[in-house]
mmCIF file with all atom_site columns, C-alpha atoms in Angstrom:
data_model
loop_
_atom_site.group_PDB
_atom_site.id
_atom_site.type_symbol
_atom_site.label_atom_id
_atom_site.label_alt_id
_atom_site.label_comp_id
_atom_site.label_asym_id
_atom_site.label_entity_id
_atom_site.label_seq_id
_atom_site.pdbx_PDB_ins_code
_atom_site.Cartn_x
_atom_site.Cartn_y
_atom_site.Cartn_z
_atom_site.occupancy
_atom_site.B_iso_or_equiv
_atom_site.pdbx_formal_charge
_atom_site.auth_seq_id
_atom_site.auth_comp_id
_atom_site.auth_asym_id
_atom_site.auth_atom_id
_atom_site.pdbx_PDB_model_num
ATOM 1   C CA . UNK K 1 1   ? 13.380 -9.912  5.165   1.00 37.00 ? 1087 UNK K CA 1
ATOM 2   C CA . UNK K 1 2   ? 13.939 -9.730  1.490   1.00 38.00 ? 1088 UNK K CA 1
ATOM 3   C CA . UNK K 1 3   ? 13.623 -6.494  -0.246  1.00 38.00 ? 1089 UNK K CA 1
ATOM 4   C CA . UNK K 1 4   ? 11.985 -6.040  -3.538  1.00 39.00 ? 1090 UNK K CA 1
ATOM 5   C CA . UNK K 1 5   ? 12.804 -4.025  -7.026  1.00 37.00 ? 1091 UNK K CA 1
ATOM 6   C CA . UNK K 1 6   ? 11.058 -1.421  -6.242  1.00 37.00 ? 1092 UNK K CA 1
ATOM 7   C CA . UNK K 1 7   ? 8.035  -0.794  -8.340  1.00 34.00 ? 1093 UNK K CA 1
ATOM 8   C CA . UNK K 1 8   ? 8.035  2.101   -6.897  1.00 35.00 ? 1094 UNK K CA 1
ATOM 9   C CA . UNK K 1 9   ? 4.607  4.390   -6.239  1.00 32.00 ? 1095 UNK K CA 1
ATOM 10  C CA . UNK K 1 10  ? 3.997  8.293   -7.154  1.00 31.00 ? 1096 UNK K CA 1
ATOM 11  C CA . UNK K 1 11  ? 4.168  12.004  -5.629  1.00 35.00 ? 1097 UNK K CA 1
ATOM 12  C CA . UNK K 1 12  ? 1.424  14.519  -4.722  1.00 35.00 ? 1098 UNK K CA 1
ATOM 13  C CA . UNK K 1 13  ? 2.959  17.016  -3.963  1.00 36.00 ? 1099 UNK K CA 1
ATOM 14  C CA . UNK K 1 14  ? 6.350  18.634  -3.396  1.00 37.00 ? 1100 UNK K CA 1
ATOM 15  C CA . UNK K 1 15  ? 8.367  20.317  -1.036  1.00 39.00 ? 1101 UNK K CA 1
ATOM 16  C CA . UNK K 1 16  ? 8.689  23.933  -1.840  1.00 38.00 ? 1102 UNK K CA 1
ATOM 17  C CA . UNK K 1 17  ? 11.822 26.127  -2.718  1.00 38.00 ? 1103 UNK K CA 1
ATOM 18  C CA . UNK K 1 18  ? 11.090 28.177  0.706   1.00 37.00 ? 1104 UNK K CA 1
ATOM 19  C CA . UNK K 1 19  ? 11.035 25.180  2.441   1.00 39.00 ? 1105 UNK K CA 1
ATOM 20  C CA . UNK K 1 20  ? 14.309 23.797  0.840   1.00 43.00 ? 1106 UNK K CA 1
ATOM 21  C CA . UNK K 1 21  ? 16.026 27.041  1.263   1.00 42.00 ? 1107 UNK K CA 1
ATOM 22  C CA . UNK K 1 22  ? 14.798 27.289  5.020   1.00 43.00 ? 1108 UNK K CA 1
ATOM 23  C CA . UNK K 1 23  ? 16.285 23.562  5.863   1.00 43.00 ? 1109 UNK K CA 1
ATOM 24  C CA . UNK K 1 24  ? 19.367 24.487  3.958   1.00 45.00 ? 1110 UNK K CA 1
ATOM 25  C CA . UNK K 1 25  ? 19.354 27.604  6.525   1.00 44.00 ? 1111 UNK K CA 1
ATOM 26  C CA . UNK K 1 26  ? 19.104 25.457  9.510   1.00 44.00 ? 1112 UNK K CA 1
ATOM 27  C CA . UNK K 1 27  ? 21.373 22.400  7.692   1.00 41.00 ? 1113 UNK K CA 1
ATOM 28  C CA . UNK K 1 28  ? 24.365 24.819  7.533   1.00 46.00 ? 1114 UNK K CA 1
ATOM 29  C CA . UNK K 1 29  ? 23.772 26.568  11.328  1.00 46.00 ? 1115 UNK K CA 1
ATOM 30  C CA . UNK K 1 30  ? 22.654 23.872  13.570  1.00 62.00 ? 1116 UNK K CA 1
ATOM 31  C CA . UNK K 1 31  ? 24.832 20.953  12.182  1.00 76.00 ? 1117 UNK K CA 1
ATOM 32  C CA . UNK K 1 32  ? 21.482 19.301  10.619  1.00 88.00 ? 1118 UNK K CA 1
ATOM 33  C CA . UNK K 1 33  ? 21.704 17.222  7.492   1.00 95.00 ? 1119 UNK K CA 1
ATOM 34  C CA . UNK K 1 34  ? 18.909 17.613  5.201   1.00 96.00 ? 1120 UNK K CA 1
ATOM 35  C CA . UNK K 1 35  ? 17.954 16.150  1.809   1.00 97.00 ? 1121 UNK K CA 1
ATOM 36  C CA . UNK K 1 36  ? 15.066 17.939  -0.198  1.00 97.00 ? 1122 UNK K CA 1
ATOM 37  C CA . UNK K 1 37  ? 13.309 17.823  -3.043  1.00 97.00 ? 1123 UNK K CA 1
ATOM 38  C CA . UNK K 1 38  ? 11.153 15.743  -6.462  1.00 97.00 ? 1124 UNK K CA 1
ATOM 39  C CA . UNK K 1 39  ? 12.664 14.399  -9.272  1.00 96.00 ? 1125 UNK K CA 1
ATOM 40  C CA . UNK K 1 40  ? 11.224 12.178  -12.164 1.00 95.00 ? 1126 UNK K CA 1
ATOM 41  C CA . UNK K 1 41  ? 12.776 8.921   -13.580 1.00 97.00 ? 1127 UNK K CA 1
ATOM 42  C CA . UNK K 1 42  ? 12.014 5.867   -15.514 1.00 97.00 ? 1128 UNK K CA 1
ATOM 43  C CA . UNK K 1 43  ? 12.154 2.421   -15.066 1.00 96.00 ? 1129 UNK K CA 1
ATOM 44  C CA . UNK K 1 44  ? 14.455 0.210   -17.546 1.00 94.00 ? 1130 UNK K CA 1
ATOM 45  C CA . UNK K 1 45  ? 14.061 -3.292  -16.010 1.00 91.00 ? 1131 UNK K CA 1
ATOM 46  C CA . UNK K 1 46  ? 12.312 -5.955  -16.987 1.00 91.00 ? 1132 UNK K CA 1
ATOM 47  C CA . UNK K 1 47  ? 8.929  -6.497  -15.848 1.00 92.00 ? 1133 UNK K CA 1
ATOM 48  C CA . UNK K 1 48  ? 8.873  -2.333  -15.450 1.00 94.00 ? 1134 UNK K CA 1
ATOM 49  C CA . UNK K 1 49  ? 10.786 -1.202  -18.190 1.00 96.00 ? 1135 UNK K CA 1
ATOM 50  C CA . UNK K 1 50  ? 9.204  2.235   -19.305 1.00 97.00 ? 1136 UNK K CA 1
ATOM 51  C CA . UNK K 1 51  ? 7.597  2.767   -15.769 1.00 97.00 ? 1137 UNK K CA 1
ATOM 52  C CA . UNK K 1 52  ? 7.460  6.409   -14.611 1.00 97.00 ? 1138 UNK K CA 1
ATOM 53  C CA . UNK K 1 53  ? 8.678  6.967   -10.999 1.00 96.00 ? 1139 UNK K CA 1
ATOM 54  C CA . UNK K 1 54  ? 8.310  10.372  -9.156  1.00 96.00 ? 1140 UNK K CA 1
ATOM 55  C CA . UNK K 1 55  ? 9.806  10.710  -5.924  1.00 95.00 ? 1141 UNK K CA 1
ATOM 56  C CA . UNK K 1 56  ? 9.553  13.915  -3.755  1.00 97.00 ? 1142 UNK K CA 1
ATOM 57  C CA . UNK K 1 57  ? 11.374 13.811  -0.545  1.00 98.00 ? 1143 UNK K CA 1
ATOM 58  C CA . UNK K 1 58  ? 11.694 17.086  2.362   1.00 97.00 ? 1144 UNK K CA 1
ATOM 59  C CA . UNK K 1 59  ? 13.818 15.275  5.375   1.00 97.00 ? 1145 UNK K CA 1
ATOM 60  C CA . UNK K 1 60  ? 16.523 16.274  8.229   1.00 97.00 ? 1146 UNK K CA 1
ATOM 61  C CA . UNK K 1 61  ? 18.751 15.110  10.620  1.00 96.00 ? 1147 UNK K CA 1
ATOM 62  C CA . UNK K 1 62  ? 19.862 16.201  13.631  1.00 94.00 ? 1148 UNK K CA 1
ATOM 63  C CA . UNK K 1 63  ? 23.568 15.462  15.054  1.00 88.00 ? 1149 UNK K CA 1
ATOM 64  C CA . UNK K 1 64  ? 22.220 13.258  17.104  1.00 89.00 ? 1150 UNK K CA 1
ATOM 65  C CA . UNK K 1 65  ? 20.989 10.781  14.547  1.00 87.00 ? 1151 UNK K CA 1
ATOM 66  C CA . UNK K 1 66  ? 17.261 11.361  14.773  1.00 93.00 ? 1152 UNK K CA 1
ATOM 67  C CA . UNK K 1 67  ? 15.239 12.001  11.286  1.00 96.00 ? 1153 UNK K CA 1
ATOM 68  C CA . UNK K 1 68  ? 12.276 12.738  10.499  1.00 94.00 ? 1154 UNK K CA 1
ATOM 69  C CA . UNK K 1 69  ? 10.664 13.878  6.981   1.00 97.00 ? 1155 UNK K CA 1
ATOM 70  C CA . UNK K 1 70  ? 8.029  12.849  4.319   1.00 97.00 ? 1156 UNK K CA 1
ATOM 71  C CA . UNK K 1 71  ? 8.608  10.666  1.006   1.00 97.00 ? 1157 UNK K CA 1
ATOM 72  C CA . UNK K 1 72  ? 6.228  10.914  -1.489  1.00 95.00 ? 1158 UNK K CA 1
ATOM 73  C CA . UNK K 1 73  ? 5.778  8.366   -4.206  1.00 93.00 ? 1159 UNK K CA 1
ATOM 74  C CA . UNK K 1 74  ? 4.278  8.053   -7.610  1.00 94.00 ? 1160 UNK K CA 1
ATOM 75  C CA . UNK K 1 75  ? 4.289  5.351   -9.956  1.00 93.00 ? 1161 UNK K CA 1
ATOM 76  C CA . UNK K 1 76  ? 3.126  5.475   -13.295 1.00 95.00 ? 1162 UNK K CA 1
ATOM 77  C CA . UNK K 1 77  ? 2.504  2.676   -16.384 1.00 97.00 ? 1163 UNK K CA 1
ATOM 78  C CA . UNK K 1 78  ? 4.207  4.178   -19.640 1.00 97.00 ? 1164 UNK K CA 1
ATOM 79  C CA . UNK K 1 79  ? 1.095  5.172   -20.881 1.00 96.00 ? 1165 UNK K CA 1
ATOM 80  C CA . UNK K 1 80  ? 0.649  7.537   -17.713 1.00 95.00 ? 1166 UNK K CA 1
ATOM 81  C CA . UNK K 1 81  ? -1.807 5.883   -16.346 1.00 96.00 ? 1167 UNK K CA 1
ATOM 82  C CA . UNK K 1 82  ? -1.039 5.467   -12.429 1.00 93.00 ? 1168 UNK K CA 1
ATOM 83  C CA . UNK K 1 83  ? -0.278 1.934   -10.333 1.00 89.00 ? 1169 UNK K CA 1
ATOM 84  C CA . UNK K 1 84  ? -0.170 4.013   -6.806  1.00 84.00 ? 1170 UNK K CA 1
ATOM 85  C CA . UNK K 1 85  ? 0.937  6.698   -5.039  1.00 88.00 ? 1171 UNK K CA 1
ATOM 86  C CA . UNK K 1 86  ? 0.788  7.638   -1.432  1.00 90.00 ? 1172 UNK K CA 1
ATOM 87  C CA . UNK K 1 87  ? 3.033  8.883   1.567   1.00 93.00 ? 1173 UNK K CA 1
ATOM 88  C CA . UNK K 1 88  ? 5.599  7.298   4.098   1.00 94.00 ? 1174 UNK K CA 1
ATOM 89  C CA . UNK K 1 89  ? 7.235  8.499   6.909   1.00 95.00 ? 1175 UNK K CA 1
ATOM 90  C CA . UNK K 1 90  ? 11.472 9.223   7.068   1.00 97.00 ? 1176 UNK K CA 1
ATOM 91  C CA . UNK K 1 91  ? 12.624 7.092   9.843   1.00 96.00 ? 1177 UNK K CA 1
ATOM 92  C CA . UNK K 1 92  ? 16.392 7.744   9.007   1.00 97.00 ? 1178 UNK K CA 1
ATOM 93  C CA . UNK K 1 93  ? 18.706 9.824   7.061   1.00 98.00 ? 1179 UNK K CA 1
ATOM 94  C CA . UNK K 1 94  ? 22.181 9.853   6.477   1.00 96.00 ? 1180 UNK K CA 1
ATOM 95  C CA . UNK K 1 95  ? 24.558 12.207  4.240   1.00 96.00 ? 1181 UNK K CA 1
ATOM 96  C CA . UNK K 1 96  ? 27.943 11.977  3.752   1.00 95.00 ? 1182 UNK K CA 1
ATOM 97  C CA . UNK K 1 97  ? 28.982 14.317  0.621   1.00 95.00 ? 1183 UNK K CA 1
ATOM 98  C CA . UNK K 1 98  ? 26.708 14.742  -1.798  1.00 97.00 ? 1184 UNK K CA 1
ATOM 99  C CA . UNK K 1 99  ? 24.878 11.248  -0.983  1.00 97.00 ? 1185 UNK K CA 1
ATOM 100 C CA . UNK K 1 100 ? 21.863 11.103  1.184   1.00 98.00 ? 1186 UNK K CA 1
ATOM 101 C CA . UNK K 1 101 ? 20.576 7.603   1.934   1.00 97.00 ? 1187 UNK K CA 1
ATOM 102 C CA . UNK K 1 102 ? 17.297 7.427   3.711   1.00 97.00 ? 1188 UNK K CA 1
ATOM 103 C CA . UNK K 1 103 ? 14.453 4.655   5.000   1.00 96.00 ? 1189 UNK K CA 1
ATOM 104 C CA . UNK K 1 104 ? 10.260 5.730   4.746   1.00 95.00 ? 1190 UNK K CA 1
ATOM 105 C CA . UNK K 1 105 ? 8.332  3.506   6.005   1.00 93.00 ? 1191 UNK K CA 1
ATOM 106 C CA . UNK K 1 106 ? 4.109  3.819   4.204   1.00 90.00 ? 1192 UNK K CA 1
ATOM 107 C CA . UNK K 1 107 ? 2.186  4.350   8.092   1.00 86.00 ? 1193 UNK K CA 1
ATOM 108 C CA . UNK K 1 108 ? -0.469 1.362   9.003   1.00 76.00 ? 1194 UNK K CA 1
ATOM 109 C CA . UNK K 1 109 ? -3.563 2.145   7.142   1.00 65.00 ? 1195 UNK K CA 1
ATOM 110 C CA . UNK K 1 110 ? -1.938 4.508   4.614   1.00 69.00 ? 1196 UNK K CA 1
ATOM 111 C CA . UNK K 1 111 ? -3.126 3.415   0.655   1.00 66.00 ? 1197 UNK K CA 1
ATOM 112 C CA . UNK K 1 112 ? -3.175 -0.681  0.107   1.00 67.00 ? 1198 UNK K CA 1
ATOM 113 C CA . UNK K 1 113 ? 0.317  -1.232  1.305   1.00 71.00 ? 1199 UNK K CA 1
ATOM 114 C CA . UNK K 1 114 ? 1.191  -2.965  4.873   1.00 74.00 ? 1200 UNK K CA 1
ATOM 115 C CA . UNK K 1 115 ? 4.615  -2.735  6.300   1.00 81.00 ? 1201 UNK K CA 1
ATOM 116 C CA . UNK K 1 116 ? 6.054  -1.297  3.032   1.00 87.00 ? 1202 UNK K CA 1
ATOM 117 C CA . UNK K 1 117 ? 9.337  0.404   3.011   1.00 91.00 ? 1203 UNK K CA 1
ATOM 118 C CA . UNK K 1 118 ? 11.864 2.501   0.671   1.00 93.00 ? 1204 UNK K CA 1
ATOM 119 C CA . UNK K 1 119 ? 15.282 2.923   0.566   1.00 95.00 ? 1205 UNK K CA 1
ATOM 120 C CA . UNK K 1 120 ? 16.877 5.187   -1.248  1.00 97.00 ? 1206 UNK K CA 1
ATOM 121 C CA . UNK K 1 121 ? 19.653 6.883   -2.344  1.00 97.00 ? 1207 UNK K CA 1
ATOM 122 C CA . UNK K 1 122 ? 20.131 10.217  -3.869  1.00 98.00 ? 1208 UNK K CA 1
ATOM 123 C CA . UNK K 1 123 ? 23.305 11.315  -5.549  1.00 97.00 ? 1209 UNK K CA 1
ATOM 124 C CA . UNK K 1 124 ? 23.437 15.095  -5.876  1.00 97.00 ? 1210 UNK K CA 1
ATOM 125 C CA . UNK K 1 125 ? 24.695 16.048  -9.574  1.00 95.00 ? 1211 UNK K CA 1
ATOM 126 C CA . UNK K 1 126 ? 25.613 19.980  -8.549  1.00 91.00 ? 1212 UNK K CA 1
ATOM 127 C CA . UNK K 1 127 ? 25.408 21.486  -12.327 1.00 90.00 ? 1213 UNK K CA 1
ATOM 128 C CA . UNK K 1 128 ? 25.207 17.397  -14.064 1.00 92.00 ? 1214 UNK K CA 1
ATOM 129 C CA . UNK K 1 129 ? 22.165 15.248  -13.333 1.00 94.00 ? 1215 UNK K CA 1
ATOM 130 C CA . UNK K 1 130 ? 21.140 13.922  -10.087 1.00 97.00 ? 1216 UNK K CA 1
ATOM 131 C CA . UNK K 1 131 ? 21.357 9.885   -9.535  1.00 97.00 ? 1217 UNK K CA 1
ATOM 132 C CA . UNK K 1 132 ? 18.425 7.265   -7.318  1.00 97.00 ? 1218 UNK K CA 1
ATOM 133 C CA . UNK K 1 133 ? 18.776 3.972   -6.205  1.00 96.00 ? 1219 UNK K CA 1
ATOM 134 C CA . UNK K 1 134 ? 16.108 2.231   -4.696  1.00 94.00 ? 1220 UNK K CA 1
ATOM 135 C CA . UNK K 1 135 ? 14.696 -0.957  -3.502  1.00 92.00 ? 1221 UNK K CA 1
ATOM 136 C CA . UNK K 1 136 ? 11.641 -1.825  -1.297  1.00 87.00 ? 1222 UNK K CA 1
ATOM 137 C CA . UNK K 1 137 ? 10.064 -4.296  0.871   1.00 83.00 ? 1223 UNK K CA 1
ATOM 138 C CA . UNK K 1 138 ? 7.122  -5.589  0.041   1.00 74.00 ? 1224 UNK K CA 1
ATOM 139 C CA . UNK K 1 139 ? 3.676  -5.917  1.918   1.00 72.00 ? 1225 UNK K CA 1
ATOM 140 C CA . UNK K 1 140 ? 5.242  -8.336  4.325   1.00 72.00 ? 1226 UNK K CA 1
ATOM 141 C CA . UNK K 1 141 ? 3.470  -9.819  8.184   1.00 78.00 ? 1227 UNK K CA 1
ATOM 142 C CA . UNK K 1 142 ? 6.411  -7.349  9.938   1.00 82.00 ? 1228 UNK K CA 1
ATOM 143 C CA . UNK K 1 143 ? 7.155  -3.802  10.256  1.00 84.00 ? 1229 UNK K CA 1
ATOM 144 C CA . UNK K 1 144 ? 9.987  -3.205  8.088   1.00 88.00 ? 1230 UNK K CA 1
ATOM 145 C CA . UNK K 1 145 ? 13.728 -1.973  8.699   1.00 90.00 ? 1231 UNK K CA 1
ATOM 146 C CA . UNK K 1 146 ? 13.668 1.734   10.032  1.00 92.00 ? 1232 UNK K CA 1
ATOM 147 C CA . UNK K 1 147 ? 17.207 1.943   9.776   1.00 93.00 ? 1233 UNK K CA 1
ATOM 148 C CA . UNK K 1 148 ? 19.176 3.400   6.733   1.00 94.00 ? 1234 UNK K CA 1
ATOM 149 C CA . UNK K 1 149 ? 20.391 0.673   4.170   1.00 93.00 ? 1235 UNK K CA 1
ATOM 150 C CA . UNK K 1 150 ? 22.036 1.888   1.339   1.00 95.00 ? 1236 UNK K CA 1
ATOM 151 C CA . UNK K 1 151 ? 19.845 0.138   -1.502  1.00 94.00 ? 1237 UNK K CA 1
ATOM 152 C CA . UNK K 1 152 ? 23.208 -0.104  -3.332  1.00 93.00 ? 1238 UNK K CA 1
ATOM 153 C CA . UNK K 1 153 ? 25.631 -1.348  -0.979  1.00 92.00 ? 1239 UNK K CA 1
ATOM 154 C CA . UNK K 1 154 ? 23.577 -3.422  1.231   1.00 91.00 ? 1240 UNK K CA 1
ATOM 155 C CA . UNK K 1 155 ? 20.775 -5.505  0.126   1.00 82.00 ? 1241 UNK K CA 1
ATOM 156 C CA . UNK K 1 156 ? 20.643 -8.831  1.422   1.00 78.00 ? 1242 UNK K CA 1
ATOM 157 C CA . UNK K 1 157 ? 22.011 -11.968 -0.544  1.00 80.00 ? 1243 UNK K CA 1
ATOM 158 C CA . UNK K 1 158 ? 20.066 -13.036 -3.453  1.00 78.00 ? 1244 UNK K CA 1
ATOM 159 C CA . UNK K 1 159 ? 18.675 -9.990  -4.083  1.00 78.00 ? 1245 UNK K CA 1
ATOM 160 C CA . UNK K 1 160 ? 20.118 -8.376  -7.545  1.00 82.00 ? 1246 UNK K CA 1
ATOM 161 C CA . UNK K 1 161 ? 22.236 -4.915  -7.634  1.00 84.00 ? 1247 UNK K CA 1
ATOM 162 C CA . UNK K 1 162 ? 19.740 -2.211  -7.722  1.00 91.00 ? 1248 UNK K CA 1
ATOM 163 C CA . UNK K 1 163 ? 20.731 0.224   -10.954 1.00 94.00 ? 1249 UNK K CA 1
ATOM 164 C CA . UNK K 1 164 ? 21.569 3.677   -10.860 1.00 96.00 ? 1250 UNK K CA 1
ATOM 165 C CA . UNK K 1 165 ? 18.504 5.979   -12.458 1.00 97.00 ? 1251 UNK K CA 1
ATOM 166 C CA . UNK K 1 166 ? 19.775 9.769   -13.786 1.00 97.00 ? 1252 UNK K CA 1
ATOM 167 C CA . UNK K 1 167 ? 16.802 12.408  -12.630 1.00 97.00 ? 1253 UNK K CA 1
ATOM 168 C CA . UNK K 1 168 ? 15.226 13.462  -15.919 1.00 96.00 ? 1254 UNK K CA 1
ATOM 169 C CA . UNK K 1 169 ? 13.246 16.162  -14.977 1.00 95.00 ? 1255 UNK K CA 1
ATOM 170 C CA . UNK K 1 170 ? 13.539 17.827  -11.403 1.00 95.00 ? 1256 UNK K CA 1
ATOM 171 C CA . UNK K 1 171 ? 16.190 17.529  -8.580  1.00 95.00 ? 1257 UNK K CA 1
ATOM 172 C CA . UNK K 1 172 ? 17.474 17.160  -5.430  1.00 97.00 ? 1258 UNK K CA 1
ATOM 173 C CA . UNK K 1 173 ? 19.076 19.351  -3.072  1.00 96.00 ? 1259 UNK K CA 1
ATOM 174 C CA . UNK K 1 174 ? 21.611 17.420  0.017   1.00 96.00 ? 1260 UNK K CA 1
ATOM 175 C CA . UNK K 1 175 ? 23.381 18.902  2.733   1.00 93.00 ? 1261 UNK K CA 1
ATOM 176 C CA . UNK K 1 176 ? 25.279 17.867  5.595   1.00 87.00 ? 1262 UNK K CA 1
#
Protein backbone atom coordinates (compact mmCIF):
# COMPACT_ATOMS: atom_id res chain seq x y z
CA UNK A 1 0.00 0.00 0.00
CA UNK A 2 1.38 3.25 -1.18
CA UNK A 3 1.01 6.26 0.92
CA UNK A 4 0.15 9.62 -0.38
CA UNK A 5 1.47 13.47 0.20
CA UNK A 6 -0.78 14.18 2.42
CA UNK A 7 -3.28 16.77 1.43
CA UNK A 8 -4.04 16.77 4.58
CA UNK A 9 -7.82 17.71 6.07
CA UNK A 10 -8.76 20.32 9.03
CA UNK A 11 -9.49 20.58 12.97
CA UNK A 12 -12.71 21.29 14.92
CA UNK A 13 -11.78 21.49 17.79
CA UNK A 14 -8.89 21.19 20.24
CA UNK A 15 -7.75 19.53 23.15
CA UNK A 16 -7.78 21.78 26.11
CA UNK A 17 -4.88 23.05 28.43
CA UNK A 18 -6.69 21.03 31.45
CA UNK A 19 -6.71 18.19 29.47
CA UNK A 20 -2.99 18.50 28.36
CA UNK A 21 -1.91 19.30 31.81
CA UNK A 22 -4.01 16.26 33.25
CA UNK A 23 -2.24 13.65 30.63
CA UNK A 24 1.04 15.28 31.40
CA UNK A 25 -0.03 14.38 35.19
CA UNK A 26 -0.67 10.83 34.42
CA UNK A 27 2.39 10.76 31.51
CA UNK A 28 4.95 11.51 34.29
CA UNK A 29 3.23 9.01 37.22
CA UNK A 30 2.02 6.01 35.47
CA UNK A 31 4.86 5.62 32.83
CA UNK A 32 2.25 6.79 29.96
CA UNK A 33 3.51 8.61 26.92
CA UNK A 34 1.30 11.23 25.70
CA UNK A 35 1.40 13.73 22.82
CA UNK A 36 -1.16 16.73 22.93
CA UNK A 37 -2.17 19.47 21.28
CA UNK A 38 -3.13 21.91 17.57
CA UNK A 39 -0.82 23.58 15.60
CA UNK A 40 -1.20 25.38 12.14
CA UNK A 41 1.10 24.97 9.05
CA UNK A 42 1.27 25.45 5.39
CA UNK A 43 1.80 23.52 2.55
CA UNK A 44 4.92 24.40 0.13
CA UNK A 45 4.68 21.56 -2.45
CA UNK A 46 3.62 21.52 -5.61
CA UNK A 47 0.18 20.78 -6.42
CA UNK A 48 -0.57 22.27 -2.58
CA UNK A 49 1.75 24.90 -2.23
CA UNK A 50 -0.01 27.64 0.00
CA UNK A 51 -2.46 24.98 1.51
CA UNK A 52 -3.40 25.58 5.17
CA UNK A 53 -3.16 22.44 7.40
CA UNK A 54 -4.44 22.36 11.07
CA UNK A 55 -3.82 19.42 13.01
CA UNK A 56 -5.04 18.95 16.66
CA UNK A 57 -4.03 15.78 18.28
CA UNK A 58 -4.88 14.60 22.42
CA UNK A 59 -3.29 10.82 22.51
CA UNK A 60 -1.51 8.32 25.17
CA UNK A 61 0.24 5.36 25.61
CA UNK A 62 0.44 3.00 28.04
CA UNK A 63 3.77 0.86 28.82
CA UNK A 64 2.31 -1.72 27.37
CA UNK A 65 2.09 -0.36 23.87
CA UNK A 66 -1.63 0.26 23.61
CA UNK A 67 -2.84 3.93 22.31
CA UNK A 68 -5.61 5.40 21.96
CA UNK A 69 -6.50 9.26 21.18
CA UNK A 70 -8.25 11.56 18.59
CA UNK A 71 -6.60 13.45 15.47
CA UNK A 72 -8.33 16.12 14.14
CA UNK A 73 -7.75 17.48 10.68
CA UNK A 74 -8.35 20.58 8.70
CA UNK A 75 -7.39 21.47 5.36
CA UNK A 76 -7.74 24.65 3.87
CA UNK A 77 -7.20 26.25 0.00
CA UNK A 78 -5.01 29.54 0.43
CA UNK A 79 -7.86 31.55 0.09
CA UNK A 80 -9.38 29.85 3.35
CA UNK A 81 -11.82 28.28 1.86
CA UNK A 82 -11.94 24.51 3.24
CA UNK A 83 -11.19 20.99 1.12
CA UNK A 84 -12.22 18.76 4.40
CA UNK A 85 -11.97 18.21 7.75
CA UNK A 86 -13.10 15.45 9.99
CA UNK A 87 -11.83 13.01 12.82
CA UNK A 88 -9.73 9.68 13.02
CA UNK A 89 -8.99 7.47 15.59
CA UNK A 90 -5.06 7.01 17.28
CA UNK A 91 -4.30 3.44 16.77
CA UNK A 92 -0.58 3.90 17.89
CA UNK A 93 1.80 6.19 19.49
CA UNK A 94 5.27 6.20 20.09
CA UNK A 95 7.74 8.85 21.83
CA UNK A 96 11.14 8.67 22.22
CA UNK A 97 12.54 12.32 23.28
CA UNK A 98 10.86 14.99 22.16
CA UNK A 99 9.42 13.01 18.97
CA UNK A 100 6.03 11.48 19.01
CA UNK A 101 5.13 9.47 15.90
CA UNK A 102 1.59 8.32 15.70
CA UNK A 103 -1.05 6.39 13.10
CA UNK A 104 -5.17 7.72 12.97
CA UNK A 105 -7.00 5.91 11.06
CA UNK A 106 -10.68 8.28 9.63
CA UNK A 107 -13.52 5.36 11.21
CA UNK A 108 -15.85 3.64 8.31
CA UNK A 109 -18.50 6.10 7.54
CA UNK A 110 -16.68 9.13 9.00
CA UNK A 111 -16.73 12.34 6.17
CA UNK A 112 -16.06 11.03 2.31
CA UNK A 113 -12.90 9.20 3.11
CA UNK A 114 -12.65 5.15 3.21
CA UNK A 115 -9.73 3.47 4.78
CA UNK A 116 -7.79 6.78 5.08
CA UNK A 117 -4.88 7.05 7.34
CA UNK A 118 -2.20 9.66 8.85
CA UNK A 119 1.05 9.43 9.98
CA UNK A 120 2.68 11.79 11.63
CA UNK A 121 5.36 13.08 13.34
CA UNK A 122 5.69 15.83 15.79
CA UNK A 123 8.98 17.32 16.83
CA UNK A 124 8.63 19.25 20.08
CA UNK A 125 10.57 22.75 19.74
CA UNK A 126 10.64 23.44 23.85
CA UNK A 127 11.12 27.47 23.62
CA UNK A 128 11.93 27.25 19.26
CA UNK A 129 9.14 26.11 16.94
CA UNK A 130 7.59 22.81 16.82
CA UNK A 131 8.25 20.51 13.52
CA UNK A 132 5.29 17.84 11.40
CA UNK A 133 5.85 15.36 9.01
CA UNK A 134 3.18 13.66 7.45
CA UNK A 135 2.01 11.41 4.77
CA UNK A 136 -1.32 9.54 4.18
CA UNK A 137 -2.99 6.77 2.49
CA UNK A 138 -5.43 7.38 0.33
CA UNK A 139 -9.14 6.09 -0.01
CA UNK A 140 -7.85 2.66 -0.83
CA UNK A 141 -10.25 -1.14 -1.01
CA UNK A 142 -8.19 -2.05 2.56
CA UNK A 143 -8.07 -0.88 6.01
CA UNK A 144 -4.92 0.87 6.33
CA UNK A 145 -1.65 0.31 8.53
CA UNK A 146 -2.56 0.76 12.34
CA UNK A 147 0.87 0.55 13.24
CA UNK A 148 3.26 3.59 13.77
CA UNK A 149 5.43 4.48 10.61
CA UNK A 150 7.50 7.27 10.94
CA UNK A 151 6.32 9.35 7.74
CA UNK A 152 10.02 10.35 7.58
CA UNK A 153 11.97 7.36 7.98
CA UNK A 154 9.78 4.80 6.55
CA UNK A 155 7.65 5.28 3.61
CA UNK A 156 7.70 2.69 1.15
CA UNK A 157 9.94 2.85 -2.10
CA UNK A 158 8.91 5.25 -4.67
CA UNK A 159 7.28 7.36 -2.54
CA UNK A 160 9.25 10.91 -2.16
CA UNK A 161 10.80 12.19 1.36
CA UNK A 162 8.03 13.84 3.14
CA UNK A 163 9.39 17.62 4.24
CA UNK A 164 9.67 18.93 7.53
CA UNK A 165 6.77 21.82 8.22
CA UNK A 166 7.75 24.47 11.34
CA UNK A 167 4.24 25.05 13.46
CA UNK A 168 3.35 28.66 12.71
CA UNK A 169 0.83 29.31 15.02
CA UNK A 170 0.03 26.84 17.99
CA UNK A 171 1.95 23.81 19.47
CA UNK A 172 2.50 20.66 20.71
CA UNK A 173 3.16 19.30 23.97
CA UNK A 174 5.15 15.33 24.08
CA UNK A 175 5.99 13.31 26.89
CA UNK A 176 7.29 10.03 27.56
Amino acid sequence: MALAAAAAVGVAASPSVAQAQQSEAMSTTAGWSLVAGLGHFVYDEPGTAGHRIWFGVQAVAAADGSAYGQFLYRHELPDGTPVGQGRADVTCLKVTGNVAVFTAIVPEGQGNVKNHGYYVKVIDGGSGPDQIVDAQTQNGAERPPTHCIDPETELPPGVPQRPRYPVLIGGYTVHS
